[in-house]
Amino acid sequence: MTALYVLDVPENTSVAKVAGEDATVTVNKIGPYFEITAEGPIVIDRRATGCRHAVWYSCVAGVGGGRITQHDKDALRVDPA
Amino acid sequence: MAELEHKVRGVDHAAFPTFDPAGTVRFYRDVLGFPVVHSICAAGWGPEDHPDFIHFFFDIGNDDRIAFFYYFGLEPQHAHARGDVYAGFGPEVPEFFVRSRHLAIHVEDDADLLEYRRRLDDSEWPVEMQIQHETIESIYTHDPNGYMVEFTRAMRPVTPQEDLDADLTIDALLDVVAEPDPSFGKLLARKAELIVERAADWEPARS
C-alpha cells in the first residue's frame, strides 16, 4: 500500500482532489491530513491542481510504503516500495 | 517534556557592521522611512585596540530595531565581490547559500508591501524579486552593505494544523539527522510514521 500524506490547508486541497480523481486512489482524512492511498502508484498532474511552484514543491507531508519517483513541474509520482 | 514559559518579546535589535554609514542612513531612514531611534558614540577602549565607533539604530516596527556599527578607520575585512561587508564568498559558493541568511521585515498587507516596493523602486536599491511563496509574499533587495533585506506579508493567517505539521517535521528531522546519510526521502518516510501515530488524535488548541 502506497500512502501520501498532504496537510489540509487551502493551498493543498486541489492536490488531494486531483489525486482522488484516479479510480485506483482512495482519499481519507487522518487528523488534519489527507491520506491518499493506492495499491499501486499515485500520480498527480501539477497543472490539473493549479498549484504554483512554491506550493507544489512543499505540499508533501509524508510518504509511507513507497517513495517519490517524480516530483517536477509536470507531476508528482509515488511508487510502491 | 515540561513546557517552558515563553517570555521573550521579539527582536530588541539585530546588529550589523557598515563601512557606508551615509548609504545606510539613506537606505533605511530616507528611502524606507525607518526612524533613527537610538545611537551611541563610543570611544575605543579595551584590550583589542577597539576602534572608536558609532552604533546607530533604526525602528523596524513593533519597537524592534536594526542596528549598525560604524568603526572609524576600519578597513573592509574581506575582498570578495559576493556576499556582504560582513561575510564574503568566492565563486565556488552557490547563490542559494549566499542568499540564505537575510532579514525579513513583516508588513501588514498587500498594500503595505506595494508601498515599500514603490519606495525601493524609486531609489538606488530597487526591488530585485517579488515572489509568492507557500503562504507569504515577499520582495527582496540588498542594502548598501550587501545585506539582503526582505519585506513579507502573510497571504492568509496561519492555521492551527500548520503548528502540528511543524512539530511533526521537526521531530522527524531530529530522528533523521541522528542517523547516517539524512535525506528528504527519509524525512518524508519518518514523518508519515509520525502522522499515523499522532495526527488522528490531534485537536486544535482552544485559544
mmCIF file of C-alpha atoms in Angstrom:
data_model
loop_
_atom_site.group_PDB
_atom_site.id
_atom_site.type_symbol
_atom_site.label_atom_id
_atom_site.label_comp_id
_atom_site.label_asym_id
_atom_site.label_seq_id
_atom_site.Cartn_x
_atom_site.Cartn_y
_atom_site.Cartn_z
ATOM 1 C CA MET A 1 0.000 0.000 0.000
ATOM 2 C CA THR A 2 1.365 3.374 -1.036
ATOM 3 C CA ALA A 3 0.390 6.320 1.155
ATOM 4 C CA LEU A 4 0.895 10.006 0.504
ATOM 5 C CA TYR A 5 0.102 12.499 3.257
ATOM 6 C CA VAL A 6 -0.819 16.096 2.468
ATOM 7 C CA LEU A 7 -1.712 18.700 5.096
ATOM 8 C CA ASP A 8 -5.241 20.055 4.724
ATOM 9 C CA VAL A 9 -4.636 23.774 4.180
ATOM 10 C CA PRO A 10 -6.296 25.893 1.484
ATOM 11 C CA GLU A 11 -3.331 25.731 -0.901
ATOM 12 C CA ASN A 12 -3.255 21.925 -0.831
ATOM 13 C CA THR A 13 -6.899 20.939 -1.236
ATOM 14 C CA SER A 14 -6.624 20.711 -5.013
ATOM 15 C CA VAL A 15 -3.744 18.219 -4.657
ATOM 16 C CA ALA A 16 -5.982 15.783 -2.780
ATOM 17 C CA LYS A 17 -8.892 16.461 -5.128
ATOM 18 C CA VAL A 18 -6.881 15.730 -8.270
ATOM 19 C CA ALA A 19 -5.325 12.635 -6.658
ATOM 20 C CA GLY A 20 -8.802 11.301 -5.853
ATOM 21 C CA GLU A 21 -9.969 11.537 -9.455
ATOM 22 C CA ASP A 22 -7.960 8.361 -10.164
ATOM 23 C CA ALA A 23 -10.274 5.372 -9.505
ATOM 24 C CA THR A 24 -7.372 3.352 -8.061
ATOM 25 C CA VAL A 25 -6.698 6.010 -5.430
ATOM 26 C CA THR A 26 -8.536 6.490 -2.117
ATOM 27 C CA VAL A 27 -8.523 9.774 -0.219
ATOM 28 C CA ASN A 28 -9.298 9.784 3.519
ATOM 29 C CA LYS A 29 -8.531 12.097 6.396
ATOM 30 C CA ILE A 30 -6.255 11.354 9.339
ATOM 31 C CA GLY A 31 -6.472 14.297 11.707
ATOM 32 C CA PRO A 32 -5.764 17.414 9.637
ATOM 33 C CA TYR A 33 -4.020 15.455 6.858
ATOM 34 C CA PHE A 34 -5.322 13.972 3.645
ATOM 35 C CA GLU A 35 -4.281 10.325 3.488
ATOM 36 C CA ILE A 36 -4.026 9.410 -0.178
ATOM 37 C CA THR A 37 -3.570 5.670 -0.676
ATOM 38 C CA ALA A 38 -3.333 3.170 -3.528
ATOM 39 C CA GLU A 39 -2.210 -0.410 -4.103
ATOM 40 C CA GLY A 40 -0.083 0.827 -6.992
ATOM 41 C CA PRO A 41 1.440 4.158 -7.881
ATOM 42 C CA ILE A 42 -0.106 7.524 -7.040
ATOM 43 C CA VAL A 43 0.287 10.077 -9.839
ATOM 44 C CA ILE A 44 -0.868 13.706 -9.583
ATOM 45 C CA ASP A 45 -0.760 16.129 -12.516
ATOM 46 C CA ARG A 46 0.535 19.510 -11.371
ATOM 47 C CA ARG A 47 -1.298 21.576 -13.961
ATOM 48 C CA ALA A 48 -4.591 19.970 -13.003
ATOM 49 C CA THR A 49 -4.018 21.074 -9.398
ATOM 50 C CA GLY A 50 -3.340 24.677 -10.397
ATOM 51 C CA CYS A 51 -0.680 24.892 -7.689
ATOM 52 C CA ARG A 52 2.024 27.500 -8.101
ATOM 53 C CA HIS A 53 5.520 26.094 -7.807
ATOM 54 C CA ALA A 54 6.239 27.065 -4.188
ATOM 55 C CA VAL A 55 3.077 25.261 -3.087
ATOM 56 C CA TRP A 56 3.616 22.296 -5.375
ATOM 57 C CA TYR A 57 7.121 21.578 -4.167
ATOM 58 C CA SER A 58 6.183 21.778 -0.482
ATOM 59 C CA CYS A 59 2.821 20.006 -0.455
ATOM 60 C CA VAL A 60 4.072 16.552 0.603
ATOM 61 C CA ALA A 61 3.880 15.930 4.362
ATOM 62 C CA GLY A 62 4.834 12.265 4.346
ATOM 63 C CA VAL A 63 5.236 9.145 2.232
ATOM 64 C CA GLY A 64 4.526 5.645 3.542
ATOM 65 C CA GLY A 65 5.059 2.295 1.837
ATOM 66 C CA GLY A 66 6.723 3.770 -1.200
ATOM 67 C CA ARG A 67 8.889 6.559 -2.430
ATOM 68 C CA ILE A 68 8.660 9.614 -4.643
ATOM 69 C CA THR A 69 9.987 8.792 -8.107
ATOM 70 C CA GLN A 70 8.927 12.036 -9.798
ATOM 71 C CA HIS A 71 8.273 15.500 -8.386
ATOM 72 C CA ASP A 72 8.730 18.117 -11.072
ATOM 73 C CA LYS A 73 6.757 20.761 -12.919
ATOM 74 C CA ASP A 74 4.647 18.079 -14.601
ATOM 75 C CA ALA A 75 3.724 15.576 -11.932
ATOM 76 C CA LEU A 76 4.160 14.050 -8.512
ATOM 77 C CA ARG A 77 4.507 10.279 -8.601
ATOM 78 C CA VAL A 78 4.795 7.918 -5.651
ATOM 79 C CA ASP A 79 5.681 4.311 -6.453
ATOM 80 C CA PRO A 80 5.252 1.360 -4.093
ATOM 81 C CA ALA A 81 8.383 0.260 -2.254
ATOM 82 C CA MET B 1 8.990 17.478 28.193
ATOM 83 C CA ALA B 2 7.917 20.289 30.561
ATOM 84 C CA GLU B 3 6.564 23.387 28.890
ATOM 85 C CA LEU B 4 8.893 26.347 29.282
ATOM 86 C CA GLU B 5 7.074 29.626 29.684
ATOM 87 C CA HIS B 6 7.599 31.721 26.587
ATOM 88 C CA LYS B 7 8.577 35.122 27.968
ATOM 89 C CA VAL B 8 10.597 36.807 25.222
ATOM 90 C CA ARG B 9 9.212 39.819 23.358
ATOM 91 C CA GLY B 10 10.584 39.862 19.841
ATOM 92 C CA VAL B 11 13.780 41.356 18.439
ATOM 93 C CA ASP B 12 15.390 44.043 20.587
ATOM 94 C CA HIS B 13 17.937 44.644 17.840
ATOM 95 C CA ALA B 14 19.841 42.781 15.171
ATOM 96 C CA ALA B 15 23.270 44.346 14.623
ATOM 97 C CA PHE B 16 25.478 44.536 11.535
ATOM 98 C CA PRO B 17 28.710 46.326 10.659
ATOM 99 C CA THR B 18 28.772 49.014 7.974
ATOM 100 C CA PHE B 19 31.520 50.786 6.066
ATOM 101 C CA ASP B 20 28.978 53.086 4.405
ATOM 102 C CA PRO B 21 27.030 54.968 7.079
ATOM 103 C CA ALA B 22 25.847 57.579 4.571
ATOM 104 C CA GLY B 23 24.346 54.971 2.260
ATOM 105 C CA THR B 24 22.938 53.077 5.213
ATOM 106 C CA VAL B 25 21.131 56.151 6.530
ATOM 107 C CA ARG B 26 19.854 56.983 3.042
ATOM 108 C CA PHE B 27 18.514 53.463 2.594
ATOM 109 C CA TYR B 28 16.862 52.884 5.966
ATOM 110 C CA ARG B 29 15.866 56.432 7.002
ATOM 111 C CA ASP B 30 15.400 58.398 3.786
ATOM 112 C CA VAL B 31 14.198 55.708 1.355
ATOM 113 C CA LEU B 32 12.327 53.331 3.673
ATOM 114 C CA GLY B 33 11.321 55.921 6.284
ATOM 115 C CA PHE B 34 12.617 53.968 9.296
ATOM 116 C CA PRO B 35 13.150 56.486 12.137
ATOM 117 C CA VAL B 36 16.550 56.714 13.813
ATOM 118 C CA VAL B 37 15.690 55.835 17.379
ATOM 119 C CA HIS B 38 18.964 55.472 19.232
ATOM 120 C CA SER B 39 22.680 55.978 18.791
ATOM 121 C CA ILE B 40 25.810 55.517 20.831
ATOM 122 C CA CYS B 41 29.071 57.383 20.227
ATOM 123 C CA ALA B 42 31.756 55.309 21.866
ATOM 124 C CA ALA B 43 35.470 55.907 22.232
ATOM 125 C CA GLY B 44 37.512 52.789 21.611
ATOM 126 C CA TRP B 45 38.698 51.003 24.726
ATOM 127 C CA GLY B 46 39.669 47.573 25.911
ATOM 128 C CA PRO B 47 42.436 45.129 25.124
ATOM 129 C CA GLU B 48 41.884 44.656 21.395
ATOM 130 C CA ASP B 49 42.695 48.120 20.033
ATOM 131 C CA HIS B 50 38.977 48.523 19.562
ATOM 132 C CA PRO B 51 38.335 51.462 17.218
ATOM 133 C CA ASP B 52 36.097 54.384 18.080
ATOM 134 C CA PHE B 53 32.625 53.653 16.783
ATOM 135 C CA ILE B 54 29.083 54.844 16.269
ATOM 136 C CA HIS B 55 26.305 52.350 16.997
ATOM 137 C CA PHE B 56 23.036 53.518 15.475
ATOM 138 C CA PHE B 57 19.560 52.086 15.413
ATOM 139 C CA PHE B 58 16.528 52.246 13.129
ATOM 140 C CA ASP B 59 12.988 51.347 14.164
ATOM 141 C CA ILE B 60 11.685 48.433 12.062
ATOM 142 C CA GLY B 61 8.231 48.460 13.633
ATOM 143 C CA ASN B 62 6.787 46.726 16.673
ATOM 144 C CA ASP B 63 9.531 48.509 18.713
ATOM 145 C CA ASP B 64 12.055 46.148 17.129
ATOM 146 C CA ARG B 65 15.258 47.638 15.736
ATOM 147 C CA ILE B 66 18.010 47.067 13.217
ATOM 148 C CA ALA B 67 21.373 48.447 14.334
ATOM 149 C CA PHE B 68 24.693 49.187 12.685
ATOM 150 C CA PHE B 69 28.261 49.625 13.840
ATOM 151 C CA TYR B 70 30.458 52.133 12.039
ATOM 152 C CA TYR B 71 34.084 51.806 13.130
ATOM 153 C CA PHE B 72 36.318 54.823 12.421
ATOM 154 C CA GLY B 73 39.428 53.891 10.477
ATOM 155 C CA LEU B 74 38.495 50.247 9.987
ATOM 156 C CA GLU B 75 39.242 48.852 6.520
ATOM 157 C CA PRO B 76 36.995 46.280 4.844
ATOM 158 C CA GLN B 77 37.623 42.826 6.300
ATOM 159 C CA HIS B 78 37.495 40.855 3.063
ATOM 160 C CA ALA B 79 37.890 41.453 -0.671
ATOM 161 C CA HIS B 80 35.189 39.186 -2.077
ATOM 162 C CA ALA B 81 32.784 40.709 -4.570
ATOM 163 C CA ARG B 82 29.936 38.404 -3.461
ATOM 164 C CA GLY B 83 28.169 38.459 -0.138
ATOM 165 C CA ASP B 84 28.015 41.445 2.170
ATOM 166 C CA VAL B 85 30.512 43.545 4.096
ATOM 167 C CA TYR B 86 30.426 41.078 6.991
ATOM 168 C CA ALA B 87 30.917 37.865 5.010
ATOM 169 C CA GLY B 88 32.312 37.411 1.511
ATOM 170 C CA PHE B 89 32.067 34.374 -0.717
ATOM 171 C CA GLY B 90 34.064 33.052 -3.646
ATOM 172 C CA PRO B 91 32.634 31.754 -6.911
ATOM 173 C CA GLU B 92 32.552 28.197 -5.543
ATOM 174 C CA VAL B 93 29.741 29.061 -3.119
ATOM 175 C CA PRO B 94 26.264 28.570 -4.612
ATOM 176 C CA GLU B 95 23.931 31.550 -4.774
ATOM 177 C CA PHE B 96 21.160 29.898 -2.749
ATOM 178 C CA PHE B 97 23.605 29.578 0.132
ATOM 179 C CA VAL B 98 24.749 33.190 -0.095
ATOM 180 C CA ARG B 99 21.101 34.301 -0.021
ATOM 181 C CA SER B 100 20.082 32.003 2.811
ATOM 182 C CA ARG B 101 20.952 34.451 5.578
ATOM 183 C CA HIS B 102 18.757 37.524 5.468
ATOM 184 C CA LEU B 103 16.465 39.749 7.493
ATOM 185 C CA ALA B 104 12.736 39.620 6.690
ATOM 186 C CA ILE B 105 10.616 42.531 7.889
ATOM 187 C CA HIS B 106 6.898 41.945 8.335
ATOM 188 C CA VAL B 107 4.259 44.212 6.793
ATOM 189 C CA GLU B 108 0.532 44.100 7.371
ATOM 190 C CA ASP B 109 -0.914 43.505 3.929
ATOM 191 C CA ASP B 110 -0.590 43.682 0.175
ATOM 192 C CA ALA B 111 -0.992 47.467 0.101
ATOM 193 C CA ASP B 112 1.869 47.967 2.543
ATOM 194 C CA LEU B 113 4.079 45.525 0.648
ATOM 195 C CA LEU B 114 3.485 47.507 -2.528
ATOM 196 C CA GLU B 115 4.172 50.774 -0.690
ATOM 197 C CA TYR B 116 7.652 49.537 0.291
ATOM 198 C CA ARG B 117 8.110 48.213 -3.233
ATOM 199 C CA ARG B 118 7.357 51.717 -4.546
ATOM 200 C CA ARG B 119 9.822 53.363 -2.132
ATOM 201 C CA LEU B 120 12.578 50.945 -3.113
ATOM 202 C CA ASP B 121 11.870 51.131 -6.831
ATOM 203 C CA ASP B 122 12.217 54.930 -6.657
ATOM 204 C CA SER B 123 15.651 54.575 -5.035
ATOM 205 C CA GLU B 124 19.157 53.337 -5.833
ATOM 206 C CA TRP B 125 18.103 49.966 -4.400
ATOM 207 C CA PRO B 126 15.132 48.749 -6.465
ATOM 208 C CA VAL B 127 13.307 45.516 -5.717
ATOM 209 C CA GLU B 128 15.177 42.568 -7.237
ATOM 210 C CA MET B 129 12.485 39.909 -6.806
ATOM 211 C CA GLN B 130 8.824 39.706 -5.817
ATOM 212 C CA ILE B 131 7.771 36.145 -5.008
ATOM 213 C CA GLN B 132 4.656 34.404 -3.759
ATOM 214 C CA HIS B 133 5.939 31.595 -1.543
ATOM 215 C CA GLU B 134 3.736 28.954 0.072
ATOM 216 C CA THR B 135 1.702 31.296 2.276
ATOM 217 C CA ILE B 136 3.639 34.575 2.192
ATOM 218 C CA GLU B 137 4.513 37.092 -0.498
ATOM 219 C CA SER B 138 7.884 38.832 -0.385
ATOM 220 C CA ILE B 139 10.006 41.474 -2.029
ATOM 221 C CA TYR B 140 13.786 41.492 -1.830
ATOM 222 C CA THR B 141 16.633 43.868 -2.281
ATOM 223 C CA HIS B 142 20.169 44.330 -0.967
ATOM 224 C CA ASP B 143 21.020 47.275 1.253
ATOM 225 C CA PRO B 144 24.145 49.436 0.649
ATOM 226 C CA ASN B 145 26.177 46.966 2.740
ATOM 227 C CA GLY B 146 25.165 43.975 0.660
ATOM 228 C CA TYR B 147 22.786 42.606 3.302
ATOM 229 C CA MET B 148 19.734 41.000 1.762
ATOM 230 C CA VAL B 149 16.545 42.561 3.082
ATOM 231 C CA GLU B 150 13.104 41.028 2.595
ATOM 232 C CA PHE B 151 9.686 42.547 3.199
ATOM 233 C CA THR B 152 6.941 39.999 3.570
ATOM 234 C CA ARG B 153 3.197 39.791 4.145
ATOM 235 C CA ALA B 154 1.037 36.809 5.036
ATOM 236 C CA MET B 155 -1.391 35.817 2.264
ATOM 237 C CA ARG B 156 -3.622 34.190 4.888
ATOM 238 C CA PRO B 157 -3.491 33.561 8.652
ATOM 239 C CA VAL B 158 -1.502 30.532 9.799
ATOM 240 C CA THR B 159 -3.841 27.628 10.563
ATOM 241 C CA PRO B 160 -3.590 25.522 13.763
ATOM 242 C CA GLN B 161 -2.822 22.398 11.754
ATOM 243 C CA GLU B 162 0.338 24.037 10.444
ATOM 244 C CA ASP B 163 1.652 24.130 14.023
ATOM 245 C CA LEU B 164 1.102 20.384 14.312
ATOM 246 C CA ASP B 165 2.768 19.861 10.946
ATOM 247 C CA ALA B 166 5.763 21.925 12.028
ATOM 248 C CA ASP B 167 6.107 19.870 15.218
ATOM 249 C CA LEU B 168 5.998 16.607 13.254
ATOM 250 C CA THR B 169 8.524 17.942 10.740
ATOM 251 C CA ILE B 170 10.991 18.899 13.455
ATOM 252 C CA ASP B 171 10.601 15.594 15.313
ATOM 253 C CA ALA B 172 11.102 13.710 12.036
ATOM 254 C CA LEU B 173 14.097 15.875 11.163
ATOM 255 C CA LEU B 174 15.769 15.219 14.525
ATOM 256 C CA ASP B 175 15.240 11.476 14.058
ATOM 257 C CA VAL B 176 16.645 11.533 10.523
ATOM 258 C CA VAL B 177 19.724 13.658 11.257
ATOM 259 C CA ALA B 178 20.568 11.368 14.200
ATOM 260 C CA GLU B 179 21.181 8.597 11.640
ATOM 261 C CA PRO B 180 23.795 8.429 8.859
ATOM 262 C CA ASP B 181 23.044 9.940 5.440
ATOM 263 C CA PRO B 182 19.952 12.037 6.189
ATOM 264 C CA SER B 183 17.770 12.681 3.137
ATOM 265 C CA PHE B 184 14.466 14.278 2.204
ATOM 266 C CA GLY B 185 13.070 10.858 1.344
ATOM 267 C CA LYS B 186 13.946 9.511 4.798
ATOM 268 C CA LEU B 187 12.347 12.557 6.412
ATOM 269 C CA LEU B 188 9.086 12.068 4.500
ATOM 270 C CA ALA B 189 9.034 8.385 5.452
ATOM 271 C CA ARG B 190 9.613 9.167 9.140
ATOM 272 C CA LYS B 191 7.054 11.960 9.050
ATOM 273 C CA ALA B 192 4.464 9.585 7.572
ATOM 274 C CA GLU B 193 5.005 7.332 10.607
ATOM 275 C CA LEU B 194 4.532 10.254 12.984
ATOM 276 C CA ILE B 195 1.361 11.338 11.157
ATOM 277 C CA VAL B 196 -0.102 7.847 11.585
ATOM 278 C CA GLU B 197 0.910 7.825 15.277
ATOM 279 C CA ARG B 198 -0.189 11.296 16.270
ATOM 280 C CA ALA B 199 -2.371 13.114 13.744
ATOM 281 C CA ALA B 200 -5.624 11.222 14.273
ATOM 282 C CA ASP B 201 -5.860 12.277 17.937
ATOM 283 C CA TRP B 202 -4.887 15.869 17.293
ATOM 284 C CA GLU B 203 -7.322 18.607 18.148
ATOM 285 C CA PRO B 204 -6.781 22.289 17.536
ATOM 286 C CA ALA B 205 -5.806 24.131 20.696
ATOM 287 C CA ARG B 206 -8.601 26.305 22.009
ATOM 288 C CA SER B 207 -7.490 29.870 22.287
#
